[in-house]
Each structure stands twice: as structure tokens, then as C-alpha cells.
mmCIF file of C-alpha atoms in Angstrom:
data_model
loop_
_atom_site.group_PDB
_atom_site.id
_atom_site.type_symbol
_atom_site.label_atom_id
_atom_site.label_comp_id
_atom_site.label_asym_id
_atom_site.label_seq_id
_atom_site.Cartn_x
_atom_site.Cartn_y
_atom_site.Cartn_z
ATOM 1 C CA MET A 1 0.277 -0.349 -0.045
ATOM 2 C CA GLY A 2 3.410 2.267 0.041
ATOM 3 C CA SER A 3 2.086 3.178 -3.686
ATOM 4 C CA ARG A 4 2.167 6.761 -4.742
ATOM 5 C CA ASN A 5 -0.474 6.011 -6.553
ATOM 6 C CA TYR A 6 -3.022 6.025 -3.207
ATOM 7 C CA PRO A 7 -4.747 9.315 -2.746
ATOM 8 C CA LEU A 8 -3.146 11.382 0.049
ATOM 9 C CA ASP A 9 -6.719 11.257 1.905
ATOM 10 C CA THR A 10 -7.140 8.054 2.493
ATOM 11 C CA SER A 11 -10.936 9.011 3.585
ATOM 12 C CA SER A 12 -11.993 8.945 0.014
ATOM 13 C CA LEU A 13 -10.667 5.378 -0.690
ATOM 14 C CA THR A 14 -14.247 3.513 -1.566
ATOM 15 C CA ILE A 15 -14.807 -0.263 -2.380
ATOM 16 C CA SER A 16 -16.667 -1.601 -4.529
ATOM 17 C CA ALA A 17 -18.636 -5.115 -4.833
ATOM 18 C CA LYS A 18 -20.835 -6.890 -7.251
ATOM 19 C CA ILE A 19 -23.445 -9.493 -7.291
ATOM 20 C CA VAL A 20 -24.298 -10.819 -10.851
ATOM 21 C CA LEU A 21 -28.029 -12.215 -11.488
ATOM 22 C CA ALA A 22 -28.328 -14.352 -13.450
ATOM 23 C CA GLY A 23 -31.387 -16.639 -15.570
ATOM 24 C CA GLY A 24 -32.222 -16.562 -19.253
ATOM 25 C CA PHE A 25 -33.943 -14.265 -21.157
ATOM 26 C CA GLY A 26 -37.264 -12.987 -19.599
ATOM 27 C CA VAL A 27 -36.792 -14.384 -16.033
ATOM 28 C CA GLY A 28 -37.467 -10.802 -14.128
ATOM 29 C CA LYS A 29 -33.248 -9.771 -14.085
ATOM 30 C CA THR A 30 -33.938 -6.187 -15.250
ATOM 31 C CA THR A 31 -36.428 -5.730 -13.099
ATOM 32 C CA SER A 32 -34.431 -6.534 -9.893
ATOM 33 C CA VAL A 33 -31.656 -4.926 -10.330
ATOM 34 C CA GLY A 34 -34.049 -1.468 -11.179
ATOM 35 C CA SER A 35 -35.855 -2.547 -8.074
ATOM 36 C CA VAL A 36 -32.942 -1.953 -5.742
ATOM 37 C CA SER A 37 -30.790 0.145 -7.713
ATOM 38 C CA GLU A 38 -30.317 4.016 -7.152
ATOM 39 C CA ILE A 39 -30.006 4.683 -10.855
ATOM 40 C CA SER A 40 -31.939 3.428 -13.815
ATOM 41 C CA PRO A 41 -30.573 0.147 -14.909
ATOM 42 C CA LEU A 42 -28.088 1.529 -17.698
ATOM 43 C CA ASN A 43 -27.433 -0.824 -20.429
ATOM 44 C CA THR A 44 -24.339 -1.684 -21.875
ATOM 45 C CA GLU A 45 -24.950 -2.367 -24.866
ATOM 46 C CA ALA A 46 -22.215 -0.054 -25.909
ATOM 47 C CA TRP A 47 -19.579 -2.513 -25.131
ATOM 48 C CA MET A 48 -21.569 -4.527 -27.563
ATOM 49 C CA THR A 49 -21.161 -2.738 -30.503
ATOM 50 C CA GLU A 50 -18.793 -5.743 -32.286
ATOM 51 C CA ALA A 51 -21.060 -8.377 -30.901
ATOM 52 C CA GLY A 52 -24.736 -7.971 -30.834
ATOM 53 C CA GLU A 53 -26.721 -6.742 -33.168
ATOM 54 C CA GLY A 54 -30.356 -7.098 -33.595
ATOM 55 C CA VAL A 55 -32.338 -8.118 -30.768
ATOM 56 C CA ASP A 56 -33.851 -11.011 -29.864
ATOM 57 C CA PRO A 57 -37.339 -12.179 -30.286
ATOM 58 C CA VAL A 58 -39.216 -11.804 -27.285
ATOM 59 C CA ASP A 59 -41.881 -14.588 -26.413
ATOM 60 C CA PRO A 60 -45.048 -12.103 -26.647
ATOM 61 C CA GLY A 61 -46.625 -14.224 -24.197
ATOM 62 C CA SER A 62 -44.251 -12.949 -21.795
ATOM 63 C CA GLY A 63 -45.617 -9.576 -21.838
ATOM 64 C CA LYS A 64 -41.764 -8.166 -22.215
ATOM 65 C CA THR A 65 -42.115 -5.276 -23.741
ATOM 66 C CA THR A 66 -38.238 -3.716 -23.552
ATOM 67 C CA THR A 67 -35.377 -5.591 -25.366
ATOM 68 C CA THR A 68 -32.452 -6.483 -23.548
ATOM 69 C CA VAL A 69 -29.845 -6.150 -26.105
ATOM 70 C CA ALA A 70 -26.860 -7.182 -23.632
ATOM 71 C CA MET A 71 -26.858 -6.598 -19.819
ATOM 72 C CA ASP A 72 -28.145 -4.423 -17.416
ATOM 73 C CA PHE A 73 -26.722 -2.772 -14.038
ATOM 74 C CA GLY A 74 -27.385 -0.676 -11.353
ATOM 75 C CA ARG A 75 -26.085 0.314 -8.184
ATOM 76 C CA ILE A 76 -26.262 0.564 -5.060
ATOM 77 C CA THR A 77 -24.656 2.841 -2.050
ATOM 78 C CA LEU A 78 -24.582 0.578 0.552
ATOM 79 C CA HIS A 79 -22.160 2.967 2.603
ATOM 80 C CA PRO A 80 -20.635 6.324 1.895
ATOM 81 C CA ASP A 81 -17.447 4.195 1.249
ATOM 82 C CA LEU A 82 -19.048 0.897 -0.196
ATOM 83 C CA VAL A 83 -20.797 0.495 -3.863
ATOM 84 C CA LEU A 84 -22.878 -2.541 -4.641
ATOM 85 C CA TYR A 85 -22.823 -2.872 -8.872
ATOM 86 C CA LEU A 86 -25.780 -5.190 -9.666
ATOM 87 C CA PHE A 87 -25.318 -7.271 -12.984
ATOM 88 C CA GLY A 88 -27.629 -8.803 -15.117
ATOM 89 C CA THR A 89 -26.452 -11.361 -17.144
ATOM 90 C CA PRO A 90 -27.189 -11.437 -20.944
ATOM 91 C CA GLY A 91 -29.949 -14.052 -21.330
ATOM 92 C CA GLN A 92 -28.791 -15.021 -24.643
ATOM 93 C CA ALA A 93 -26.811 -17.794 -25.890
ATOM 94 C CA ARG A 94 -24.546 -16.134 -27.696
ATOM 95 C CA PHE A 95 -23.218 -13.905 -24.750
ATOM 96 C CA TRP A 96 -21.923 -16.657 -22.770
ATOM 97 C CA PHE A 97 -18.100 -15.809 -23.843
ATOM 98 C CA LEU A 98 -18.947 -12.862 -21.465
ATOM 99 C CA TRP A 99 -19.996 -14.444 -18.927
ATOM 100 C CA ASP A 100 -16.646 -14.966 -17.092
ATOM 101 C CA ASP A 101 -15.544 -11.969 -17.676
ATOM 102 C CA LEU A 102 -18.123 -10.245 -15.461
ATOM 103 C CA CYS A 103 -18.916 -13.275 -13.040
ATOM 104 C CA ARG A 104 -14.787 -12.427 -11.984
ATOM 105 C CA GLY A 105 -14.876 -11.049 -8.624
ATOM 106 C CA ALA A 106 -18.839 -11.229 -7.775
ATOM 107 C CA LEU A 107 -18.976 -11.680 -4.644
ATOM 108 C CA GLY A 108 -22.339 -14.333 -6.028
ATOM 109 C CA ALA A 109 -24.536 -14.383 -8.202
ATOM 110 C CA VAL A 110 -28.683 -15.125 -7.743
ATOM 111 C CA VAL A 111 -29.817 -17.144 -10.275
ATOM 112 C CA LEU A 112 -33.643 -16.045 -11.252
ATOM 113 C CA VAL A 113 -36.058 -18.863 -12.490
ATOM 114 C CA ASP A 114 -39.746 -18.068 -13.715
ATOM 115 C CA THR A 115 -41.502 -21.629 -13.167
ATOM 116 C CA ARG A 116 -43.643 -21.041 -16.023
ATOM 117 C CA ARG A 117 -40.249 -21.597 -18.230
ATOM 118 C CA ILE A 118 -38.189 -22.962 -15.961
ATOM 119 C CA GLU A 119 -35.978 -24.375 -18.566
ATOM 120 C CA GLU A 120 -34.963 -20.818 -19.044
ATOM 121 C CA SER A 121 -32.760 -20.924 -16.192
ATOM 122 C CA PHE A 122 -30.953 -24.449 -16.817
ATOM 123 C CA ALA A 123 -27.805 -22.912 -18.556
ATOM 124 C CA ALA A 124 -27.471 -20.520 -15.773
ATOM 125 C CA VAL A 125 -27.616 -23.312 -13.043
ATOM 126 C CA ASN A 126 -25.254 -25.513 -15.528
ATOM 127 C CA TYR A 127 -22.930 -22.516 -15.338
ATOM 128 C CA PHE A 128 -22.681 -21.905 -11.952
ATOM 129 C CA GLU A 129 -22.271 -25.275 -11.091
ATOM 130 C CA ASN A 130 -19.803 -26.515 -13.030
ATOM 131 C CA ASP A 131 -17.854 -23.140 -14.439
ATOM 132 C CA SER A 132 -17.634 -20.581 -12.277
ATOM 133 C CA ASP A 133 -16.405 -20.717 -8.295
ATOM 134 C CA VAL A 134 -18.819 -17.805 -7.536
ATOM 135 C CA PRO A 135 -21.273 -18.705 -5.157
ATOM 136 C CA PHE A 136 -24.912 -18.957 -6.169
ATOM 137 C CA ILE A 137 -28.643 -19.844 -5.035
ATOM 138 C CA VAL A 138 -31.546 -19.478 -7.091
ATOM 139 C CA ALA A 139 -34.453 -17.422 -6.755
ATOM 140 C CA VAL A 140 -37.687 -18.137 -7.572
ATOM 141 C CA ASN A 141 -39.601 -15.234 -9.294
ATOM 142 C CA MET A 142 -43.098 -15.053 -8.634
ATOM 143 C CA PHE A 143 -44.555 -12.680 -11.006
ATOM 144 C CA ASP A 144 -48.289 -13.086 -10.121
ATOM 145 C CA GLY A 145 -47.183 -12.638 -6.230
ATOM 146 C CA ARG A 146 -47.538 -16.643 -5.527
ATOM 147 C CA LEU A 147 -45.315 -19.592 -6.843
ATOM 148 C CA THR A 148 -47.087 -21.945 -8.635
ATOM 149 C CA HIS A 149 -44.755 -24.729 -8.501
ATOM 150 C CA ASP A 150 -43.095 -25.580 -4.398
ATOM 151 C CA LEU A 151 -39.879 -25.488 -3.829
ATOM 152 C CA ASP A 152 -39.076 -28.787 -3.574
ATOM 153 C CA GLU A 153 -40.314 -29.588 -7.281
ATOM 154 C CA VAL A 154 -37.992 -26.689 -8.464
ATOM 155 C CA ARG A 155 -34.765 -28.052 -6.872
ATOM 156 C CA GLU A 156 -35.810 -31.135 -8.555
ATOM 157 C CA ALA A 157 -36.553 -30.102 -12.248
ATOM 158 C CA LEU A 158 -33.473 -27.959 -11.835
ATOM 159 C CA ALA A 159 -31.793 -30.776 -10.252
ATOM 160 C CA LEU A 160 -30.043 -28.595 -7.794
ATOM 161 C CA ALA A 161 -27.487 -29.936 -4.814
ATOM 162 C CA PRO A 162 -28.873 -29.676 -1.436
ATOM 163 C CA GLU A 163 -26.404 -27.434 -0.337
ATOM 164 C CA VAL A 164 -27.670 -24.566 -2.706
ATOM 165 C CA PRO A 165 -30.104 -22.320 -1.318
ATOM 166 C CA LEU A 166 -33.419 -22.145 -2.863
ATOM 167 C CA THR A 167 -35.631 -19.501 -2.379
ATOM 168 C CA THR A 168 -38.855 -17.274 -3.756
ATOM 169 C CA CYS A 169 -38.801 -13.616 -4.696
ATOM 170 C CA ASP A 170 -40.750 -10.854 -6.346
ATOM 171 C CA ALA A 171 -38.228 -9.459 -8.563
ATOM 172 C CA ARG A 172 -40.777 -6.086 -8.927
ATOM 173 C CA ASP A 173 -40.583 -6.057 -4.584
ATOM 174 C CA PRO A 174 -37.199 -4.015 -3.764
ATOM 175 C CA GLY A 175 -37.361 -5.612 -0.346
ATOM 176 C CA SER A 176 -37.813 -8.821 -1.830
ATOM 177 C CA THR A 177 -35.140 -8.250 -3.936
ATOM 178 C CA ALA A 178 -32.970 -6.796 -0.953
ATOM 179 C CA LYS A 179 -33.960 -10.092 0.903
ATOM 180 C CA ALA A 180 -32.903 -12.302 -1.828
ATOM 181 C CA LEU A 181 -29.352 -10.283 -1.680
ATOM 182 C CA GLN A 182 -29.308 -10.462 1.757
ATOM 183 C CA GLU A 183 -29.504 -15.012 1.230
ATOM 184 C CA LEU A 184 -27.304 -15.083 -1.290
ATOM 185 C CA VAL A 185 -24.593 -12.527 1.093
ATOM 186 C CA SER A 186 -25.187 -14.723 4.096
ATOM 187 C CA TYR A 187 -24.410 -18.089 2.432
ATOM 188 C CA THR A 188 -20.945 -16.277 0.950
ATOM 189 C CA MET A 189 -20.346 -15.164 4.423
ATOM 190 C CA ASN A 190 -21.250 -18.843 5.275
ATOM 191 C CA LEU A 191 -18.592 -20.407 2.587
ATOM 192 C CA SER A 192 -15.479 -17.619 4.038
ATOM 193 C CA VAL A 193 -15.952 -18.963 7.531
ATOM 194 C CA SER A 194 -15.904 -23.141 6.447
ATOM 195 C CA TYR A 195 -13.221 -22.340 3.922
ATOM 196 C CA GLY A 196 -11.586 -20.392 5.969
ATOM 197 C CA ALA A 197 -9.990 -17.563 5.468
ATOM 198 C CA PRO A 198 -6.298 -17.551 3.409
ATOM 199 C CA MET B 1 -22.084 0.973 -46.183
ATOM 200 C CA ILE B 2 -23.699 -0.293 -42.568
ATOM 201 C CA GLU B 3 -20.716 -2.514 -42.873
ATOM 202 C CA THR B 4 -18.159 -0.359 -43.647
ATOM 203 C CA ALA B 5 -19.228 2.371 -40.434
ATOM 204 C CA MET B 6 -19.497 -0.577 -37.911
ATOM 205 C CA ARG B 7 -15.678 -2.295 -39.239
ATOM 206 C CA SER B 8 -14.422 1.848 -38.905
ATOM 207 C CA ARG B 9 -15.849 2.079 -35.462
ATOM 208 C CA ARG B 10 -13.961 -0.946 -34.404
ATOM 209 C CA VAL B 11 -10.639 -0.445 -35.987
ATOM 210 C CA ARG B 12 -10.896 3.132 -34.306
ATOM 211 C CA ALA B 13 -11.377 1.924 -30.508
ATOM 212 C CA TYR B 14 -8.639 -0.534 -30.763
ATOM 213 C CA ALA B 15 -6.389 2.087 -32.431
ATOM 214 C CA LEU B 16 -6.881 4.016 -29.393
ATOM 215 C CA THR B 17 -4.995 1.837 -27.304
ATOM 216 C CA GLY B 18 -2.355 1.143 -29.603
ATOM 217 C CA GLY B 19 -2.882 -2.318 -30.517
ATOM 218 C CA ARG B 20 -2.869 -3.291 -26.608
ATOM 219 C CA THR B 21 -6.343 -5.520 -25.477
ATOM 220 C CA ARG B 22 -5.015 -5.988 -21.884
ATOM 221 C CA PRO B 23 -4.457 -3.701 -19.314
ATOM 222 C CA ARG B 24 -1.451 -3.575 -16.794
ATOM 223 C CA HIS B 25 -3.761 -3.465 -13.659
ATOM 224 C CA HIS B 26 -7.104 -5.678 -12.781
ATOM 225 C CA LEU B 27 -10.043 -3.648 -13.914
ATOM 226 C CA LEU B 28 -13.082 -5.130 -13.211
ATOM 227 C CA VAL B 29 -16.420 -3.853 -14.488
ATOM 228 C CA GLU B 30 -17.471 -2.801 -11.204
ATOM 229 C CA THR B 31 -13.881 -1.131 -10.525
ATOM 230 C CA LEU B 32 -14.236 2.044 -9.366
ATOM 231 C CA VAL B 33 -11.526 5.410 -10.511
ATOM 232 C CA SER B 34 -10.948 8.422 -9.058
ATOM 233 C CA VAL B 35 -8.563 11.561 -10.048
ATOM 234 C CA PRO B 36 -6.598 12.472 -6.616
ATOM 235 C CA HIS B 37 -5.688 15.470 -7.638
ATOM 236 C CA TYR B 38 -7.013 16.988 -11.338
ATOM 237 C CA ASP B 39 -4.185 18.905 -13.357
ATOM 238 C CA PRO B 40 -6.107 20.754 -16.037
ATOM 239 C CA GLN B 41 -2.560 21.005 -18.127
ATOM 240 C CA PHE B 42 -2.621 17.648 -18.071
ATOM 241 C CA SER B 43 -5.818 17.610 -19.084
ATOM 242 C CA ALA B 44 -5.368 19.007 -21.878
ATOM 243 C CA THR B 45 -2.595 17.171 -23.472
ATOM 244 C CA LEU B 46 -5.101 13.776 -23.582
ATOM 245 C CA LEU B 47 -6.720 12.056 -26.652
ATOM 246 C CA PRO B 48 -10.251 12.925 -26.684
ATOM 247 C CA GLU B 49 -11.555 10.034 -25.400
ATOM 248 C CA SER B 50 -8.444 9.925 -22.353
ATOM 249 C CA GLN B 51 -9.411 13.528 -21.549
ATOM 250 C CA ALA B 52 -13.325 12.862 -21.336
ATOM 251 C CA LEU B 53 -12.337 9.694 -19.277
ATOM 252 C CA TYR B 54 -10.147 11.827 -17.093
ATOM 253 C CA GLU B 55 -13.064 14.418 -16.838
ATOM 254 C CA LEU B 56 -15.299 11.979 -15.540
ATOM 255 C CA ALA B 57 -13.300 10.306 -13.546
ATOM 256 C CA ARG B 58 -13.334 13.516 -11.234
ATOM 257 C CA GLU B 59 -15.858 12.116 -9.512
ATOM 258 C CA ARG B 60 -15.739 8.661 -7.887
ATOM 259 C CA ILE B 61 -17.136 6.578 -11.491
ATOM 260 C CA SER B 62 -16.876 2.883 -12.194
ATOM 261 C CA LEU B 63 -15.632 1.346 -15.670
ATOM 262 C CA ALA B 64 -18.999 -0.513 -16.471
ATOM 263 C CA GLU B 65 -20.086 3.297 -15.893
ATOM 264 C CA LEU B 66 -17.632 5.387 -18.205
ATOM 265 C CA SER B 67 -18.327 2.595 -20.923
ATOM 266 C CA VAL B 68 -21.694 3.250 -20.747
ATOM 267 C CA HIS B 69 -21.159 7.252 -20.656
ATOM 268 C CA LEU B 70 -18.532 7.572 -23.299
ATOM 269 C CA THR B 71 -20.068 4.495 -25.742
ATOM 270 C CA ILE B 72 -16.678 3.188 -25.326
ATOM 271 C CA PRO B 73 -16.389 -0.770 -25.110
ATOM 272 C CA LEU B 74 -15.333 -1.645 -21.701
ATOM 273 C CA GLY B 75 -12.097 -3.346 -23.159
ATOM 274 C CA VAL B 76 -10.808 -0.049 -24.435
ATOM 275 C CA ILE B 77 -12.182 2.113 -21.222
ATOM 276 C CA ARG B 78 -9.677 -0.891 -19.067
ATOM 277 C CA VAL B 79 -6.771 -0.545 -21.258
ATOM 278 C CA LEU B 80 -6.903 3.975 -21.578
ATOM 279 C CA ILE B 81 -7.820 3.401 -17.654
ATOM 280 C CA SER B 82 -4.540 1.796 -16.637
ATOM 281 C CA ASP B 83 -2.578 3.853 -18.849
ATOM 282 C CA LEU B 84 -3.904 6.929 -16.541
ATOM 283 C CA ALA B 85 -3.680 5.120 -13.569
ATOM 284 C CA ALA B 86 0.321 4.118 -14.249
ATOM 285 C CA GLN B 87 1.017 7.429 -14.980
ATOM 286 C CA GLU B 88 -0.745 8.010 -11.499
ATOM 287 C CA MET B 89 -3.215 10.742 -12.586
ATOM 288 C CA VAL B 90 -6.122 8.333 -11.375
ATOM 289 C CA PHE B 91 -6.152 6.140 -8.600
ATOM 290 C CA ILE B 92 -8.135 2.658 -8.919
ATOM 291 C CA HIS B 93 -10.403 1.979 -6.246
ATOM 292 C CA PRO B 94 -9.896 -1.972 -4.332
ATOM 293 C CA THR B 95 -12.559 -3.984 -5.490
ATOM 294 C CA GLY B 96 -14.826 -6.518 -2.661
ATOM 295 C CA TYR B 97 -13.196 -9.384 -4.639
ATOM 296 C CA ALA B 98 -10.076 -8.412 -2.629
ATOM 297 C CA TYR B 99 -11.550 -8.892 0.833
ATOM 298 C CA GLN B 100 -13.836 -11.928 -0.440
ATOM 299 C CA HIS B 101 -13.083 -13.434 2.758
ATOM 300 C CA ASP B 102 -12.901 -11.110 4.992
ATOM 301 C CA PRO B 103 -16.054 -11.376 7.215
ATOM 302 C CA ILE B 104 -16.288 -7.013 7.925
ATOM 303 C CA ILE B 105 -16.437 -5.987 4.814
ATOM 304 C CA LEU B 106 -19.345 -8.879 3.831
ATOM 305 C CA GLU B 107 -21.045 -7.882 7.435
ATOM 306 C CA ARG B 108 -20.848 -4.045 6.016
ATOM 307 C CA ILE B 109 -22.629 -5.038 2.954
ATOM 308 C CA LEU B 110 -25.072 -7.565 4.447
ATOM 309 C CA ASP B 111 -25.892 -4.437 7.247
ATOM 310 C CA GLY B 112 -26.426 -1.748 4.305
ATOM 311 C CA LEU B 113 -28.971 -4.433 2.281
ATOM 312 C CA LYS B 114 -30.630 -5.025 5.410
ATOM 313 C CA GLU B 115 -31.498 -0.565 6.145
ATOM 314 C CA LEU B 116 -32.428 -0.994 2.393
ATOM 315 C CA PRO B 117 -36.141 1.169 2.042
ATOM 316 C CA ALA B 118 -38.198 -1.842 1.541
#
């Protein structure tokens, strides 16, 4: 920490952290980012000028009117010196290459599931189970405020390991989204304790 | 025509970085940067894109937000910020990743989330 690059006034030091919201297309990632973010979710389309052109077909049945070309992110200033960023993963398969970059350094991930289209989130669960060290939990998004399948059925359908926390949330509700984020952070803390601090 | 426009824009972005694609610093999308001591004379010497970064970073800002505000791909932002940091003109704040096993930081994040207005 003796670098001259360090600001003279260390009170200006701010730590930023990141949580990733993952899941397939139309499961409510943008909604949940927007529900707790202090800024309107920013769309990172700008990064994607080389990779993404055109838009994805939106299932007319989903009632989704905005199209996510790339990924959205939001910001929560938790303390004056601690800022949390929430990043929604790009749902489309052709953006898989971005997941590693996006997930690097994340405290954890919440995989959102829509039980009406559970298969939309298979790929995200696979990714965090097999291709990533980032701790993750799964949250069933209750679009209409109620749960259409019980959680055991969802766990079975996702072939989710018993140790992975499974919860519910309403992506539109800030309190509910915040709760899911709390569950994730608690889970990450428990993992840190059981792994032991390096 | 559209194809040509797209291509020239792509080349331009990476030409800015002198062809470099790997920054010297470990910069995550959420990494915050800020200008510790603003120097208008230094700013005036910068290429427009770096100058825009330097000006925006007078207030603490993340790489992801810089990318959005300036419509510059994140990879390019990383390299340009890295150059400014190497000249000690921009400070790179630590990310939570460095504290991932630090219970105090995680506890503070949890406390902050609990205090959010529902």
C-alpha cells in the first residue's frame, strides 16, 4: 500500500463489490436490478458494438416490452465508502463468452427462475455449478405474487444440489429483491467461514 | 455502407489503445476510479477519449459507467484507465474481490442491504 498512486486522503477510498443476477431471457433480471438500484438500470449495449446486433425475439406471451440487447446494471451505495453493483447477465446464448468476465470478482450470483419457463434458467445453473467458483443461490421469481410450484419440485426440476440455497422473490419488489441479495451474502459469508480465510 | 461504418468504428476503438488489449492493472467492471489531484494542464494534453475519462473520473465512477457514458467498449476503457493509472493520474479503488474472505466487509454489505428502504 506504499504506492504513490494511493490518494493522499485515504478517506476518499471506496470499495466496490458486485453481485450478478443470472438466468435466462425474460426471467426478471432487469426488473430486479431496477427495483433496488439507485440509478435507472444502465444498459451496457455500448460494450457490445462488436458482438451484438439486432434484438432477440421476445415471446409475446411473456408480456415483456423492452428488449435487453446486452446486460443491465444498477448501483446501490450501501455506505459512503462501499458501493454495490448489480449486473444482470446477458440472457442470450451468444453472449456466454461474457459471463466469465462479468462474474470475475463477484461476491456471488442469484440465478432467477420463472417456473413457467424453468428451462430458461438451466444454462445459468449449469454455469455456476460447473464453470464458476462464484457462490450462487437460486430465487424463484413470483411474477404474479404467488408460487405455482413448490420449491422441492423446482429443486428437482433444476437438479439442484441440496446445499445450494433456494428461495423465492418478487423481482418487482425492492424489499423482496433486497432479501434475496441478503440471502446470497449470508451464504457467501458461511462459505468463507467454512473454507477458512486464507 | 453500414458494414463499413461498423468496421471503421471497431478499428478506431482499438487503434486508440495502440493495439493493446490487456491492461496492466486488474480492472473489473465494477472497479471504481477517481482523479486524486485534478490537473487541467494534464487534461489538455490527453487524446479526446482519455480526456473524457479523466474528466468523468473527477467524481468517483465505475468502469462500467464510463463505458456507458462514453459509448466506448469496456476493453478499451480498461486499457485507457490503466494508462492513466500508470501515470498516477487516476486512482484505482479496491474491489470487494480483494476482501472476499473478509467477514467485516461482507457484514457491512449485509448491513447495508438490510437498511435499504423496502
